Short mmCIF file of C-alpha atoms in Angstrom, two decimals:
data_model
loop_
_atom_site.label_atom_id
_atom_site.label_comp_id
_atom_site.label_asym_id
_atom_site.label_seq_id
_atom_site.Cartn_x
_atom_site.Cartn_y
_atom_site.Cartn_z
CA VAL T 1 -17.57 11.07 -16.58
CA THR T 2 -17.99 13.56 -14.00
CA ALA T 3 -21.58 12.07 -12.59
CA LEU T 4 -19.50 8.74 -12.90
CA GLY T 5 -17.11 10.60 -10.31
CA GLU T 6 -19.18 12.13 -7.89
CA GLY T 7 -21.19 8.61 -7.73
CA GLU T 8 -24.57 9.54 -9.23
CA LEU T 9 -24.43 6.51 -11.87
CA ASP T 10 -23.65 2.77 -10.52
CA TYR T 11 -24.12 1.29 -14.47
CA VAL T 12 -22.74 3.06 -17.83
CA ILE T 13 -23.04 1.62 -21.66
CA SER T 14 -21.38 3.81 -23.63
CA LEU T 15 -21.02 3.78 -27.39
CA GLY T 16 -17.77 4.71 -28.62
CA ALA T 17 -14.45 4.61 -27.15
CA SER T 18 -13.43 8.27 -27.33
CA ILE T 19 -14.10 11.56 -24.82
CA ASP T 20 -12.94 15.28 -24.49
CA THR T 21 -11.49 13.82 -20.90
CA PRO T 22 -7.97 13.02 -19.39
CA GLU T 23 -7.69 9.77 -19.81
CA GLY T 24 -6.69 8.80 -15.97
CA ASP T 25 -9.68 10.95 -15.28
CA VAL T 26 -12.25 8.14 -17.00
CA ARG T 27 -9.81 5.44 -15.13
CA ALA T 28 -10.60 6.78 -11.66
CA ALA T 29 -14.24 7.53 -12.46
CA VAL T 30 -14.93 4.32 -13.80
CA ALA T 31 -13.23 3.11 -10.99
CA ARG T 32 -16.31 3.80 -9.27
CA ALA T 33 -18.98 2.15 -11.31
CA LYS T 34 -19.94 -1.38 -10.21
CA GLY T 35 -20.56 -1.46 -13.93
CA PHE T 36 -19.58 0.38 -16.77
CA VAL T 37 -19.80 -1.22 -20.90
CA ALA T 38 -18.00 0.00 -24.05
CA LEU T 39 -19.40 -0.68 -27.50
CA ALA T 40 -16.31 0.62 -29.35
CA SER T 41 -15.08 -0.16 -32.82
CA HIS T 42 -11.51 1.30 -32.02
CA GLU T 43 -8.83 2.12 -28.91
CA GLY T 44 -9.93 4.56 -26.68
CA PRO T 45 -9.90 6.23 -23.05
CA LEU T 46 -13.71 4.60 -22.57
CA ALA T 47 -12.49 1.11 -24.57
CA THR T 48 -9.61 0.58 -22.22
CA ALA T 49 -11.48 1.70 -19.05
CA ALA T 50 -13.75 -0.63 -19.52
CA HIS T 51 -14.89 -3.20 -17.70
CA ILE T 52 -16.69 -4.94 -20.60
CA CYS T 53 -15.33 -3.88 -23.99
CA PHE T 54 -17.69 -5.65 -26.97
CA PRO T 55 -16.53 -4.70 -30.43
CA ALA T 56 -18.34 -2.59 -32.31
CA THR T 57 -18.41 -2.45 -36.24
CA ALA T 58 -16.46 0.76 -38.07
CA TRP T 59 -18.73 2.89 -40.29
CA ALA T 60 -16.76 1.23 -43.13
CA GLU T 61 -18.23 -1.75 -41.94
CA MET T 62 -21.28 -1.97 -41.74
CA VAL T 63 -25.08 -0.18 -43.62
CA GLY T 64 -26.08 3.34 -42.19
CA THR T 65 -27.11 6.62 -41.81
CA TYR T 66 -25.22 9.50 -41.09
CA VAL T 67 -26.30 13.49 -40.84
CA ASN T 68 -23.42 15.92 -41.53
CA ARG T 69 -23.44 19.65 -39.85
CA ASP T 70 -25.84 20.28 -41.89
CA GLY T 71 -28.54 18.21 -41.32
CA ILE T 72 -28.00 16.00 -44.60
CA HIS T 73 -28.89 12.79 -44.06
CA GLN T 74 -26.21 10.51 -46.55
CA ARG T 75 -26.44 6.60 -46.24
CA THR T 76 -23.29 4.41 -46.76
CA ASP T 77 -22.94 0.91 -48.01
CA ALA T 78 -20.36 -1.55 -45.99
CA VAL T 79 -17.02 -1.32 -47.98
CA LEU T 80 -15.44 -3.32 -45.63
CA ALA T 81 -15.95 -7.06 -44.12
CA PRO T 82 -16.27 -6.78 -39.94
CA ARG T 83 -13.09 -7.92 -38.38
CA GLY T 84 -13.53 -10.86 -35.73
CA ASP T 85 -16.57 -10.83 -33.47
CA ALA T 86 -17.31 -7.14 -34.23
CA HIS T 87 -21.14 -6.67 -34.93
CA PRO T 88 -22.97 -2.66 -35.30
CA ALA T 89 -23.55 -0.85 -32.35
CA TRP T 90 -27.38 -1.35 -32.86
CA GLN T 91 -27.15 -4.96 -32.26
CA LEU T 92 -24.94 -5.54 -29.38
CA ALA T 93 -27.43 -3.15 -27.16
CA ILE T 94 -30.57 -5.27 -27.89
CA ALA T 95 -28.12 -7.78 -27.35
CA LEU T 96 -27.07 -6.07 -24.16
CA GLY T 97 -30.87 -5.43 -23.66
CA ARG T 98 -32.19 -8.83 -24.12
CA ALA T 99 -29.42 -10.16 -21.49
CA LEU T 100 -30.21 -7.97 -19.11
CA GLY T 101 -34.40 -8.91 -18.98
CA TYR T 102 -35.40 -6.27 -21.16
CA ASP T 103 -38.10 -7.43 -23.98
CA ILE T 104 -37.33 -5.85 -27.30
CA ASP T 105 -39.08 -6.18 -29.74
CA ILE T 106 -36.44 -5.12 -32.48
CA ASN T 107 -35.30 -7.68 -35.24
CA SER T 108 -33.46 -6.08 -38.08
CA ARG T 109 -32.17 -3.04 -38.88
CA SER T 110 -35.38 -1.37 -40.70
CA ALA T 111 -36.75 -3.01 -37.74
CA LEU T 112 -35.06 -0.37 -36.42
CA GLU T 113 -35.42 2.54 -38.61
CA ARG T 114 -38.81 2.01 -38.26
CA VAL T 115 -39.09 2.77 -34.59
CA MET T 116 -36.70 5.52 -34.69
CA ALA T 117 -38.63 7.13 -37.33
CA GLU T 118 -41.74 6.59 -34.91
CA THR T 119 -40.42 7.84 -31.98
CA GLY T 120 -38.19 11.01 -33.57
CA GLY T 121 -34.98 9.42 -34.35
CA GLU T 122 -35.03 10.27 -37.59
CA ALA T 123 -33.39 7.58 -39.19
CA GLY T 124 -36.04 5.92 -40.92
CA GLY T 125 -36.88 6.15 -45.02
CA ASP T 126 -35.80 3.17 -47.41
CA SER T 127 -33.16 0.60 -45.37
CA GLY T 128 -30.82 0.09 -48.80
CA GLY T 129 -28.30 -2.67 -48.60
CA SER T 130 -28.50 -5.84 -46.26
CA ASP T 131 -31.31 -6.31 -43.58
CA ASP T 132 -28.94 -7.39 -41.01
CA ALA T 133 -30.78 -9.54 -38.56
CA ILE T 134 -30.55 -10.58 -34.79
CA GLU T 135 -32.65 -12.96 -33.61
CA ALA T 136 -33.49 -13.82 -29.32
CA GLU T 137 -34.18 -17.34 -28.12
CA GLU T 138 -35.24 -18.68 -24.93
CA THR T 139 -32.79 -21.85 -23.63
CA ASP T 140 -33.88 -24.86 -21.33
CA ASP T 141 -32.87 -22.35 -18.37
CA GLY T 142 -35.77 -19.68 -19.18
CA ALA T 143 -32.09 -17.00 -20.11
CA HIS T 144 -32.46 -15.50 -23.13
CA GLU T 145 -29.13 -16.25 -25.83
CA THR T 146 -29.45 -13.96 -28.89
CA GLN T 147 -27.76 -14.59 -32.00
CA LEU T 148 -25.94 -11.97 -33.45
CA GLY T 149 -25.80 -12.62 -37.63
CA GLN T 150 -25.89 -10.79 -40.90
CA ASP T 151 -28.64 -11.02 -43.37
CA GLY T 152 -29.85 -13.23 -41.12
CA ALA T 153 -27.54 -15.97 -40.54
CA GLN T 154 -26.48 -17.03 -37.11
#
């Protein structure tokens, strides 16, 4: 927020809606940005101040790996169906990157976990549960359209 407020950043993507900064300060900083996108599962200062907010699934709506305070990896399964148009934040981030023209060769959660393990992200291992998939298709005008889905569904 400080970098935004000081004009050091033009574009920002945030993961989540909460921040330990007064909401008025967040709004003032975001007002200086050319673009501020939030990937959020709940309302909060970052989500409400964002120019665009994409609905991300909450932790109970997706398979995931979490690292607790003691550094222990914990696997979880989805226990609730995602509401509305919500998708896991990793899918939203990849779709956004592709829409911005980045060549991202990750099409499933297990592929993401492999990349993270190879680069030190520590999320690797047996992914368990479903392997949510994303697919990118080139449209007739050369643009890329990303299909988000669960278990490869489009």
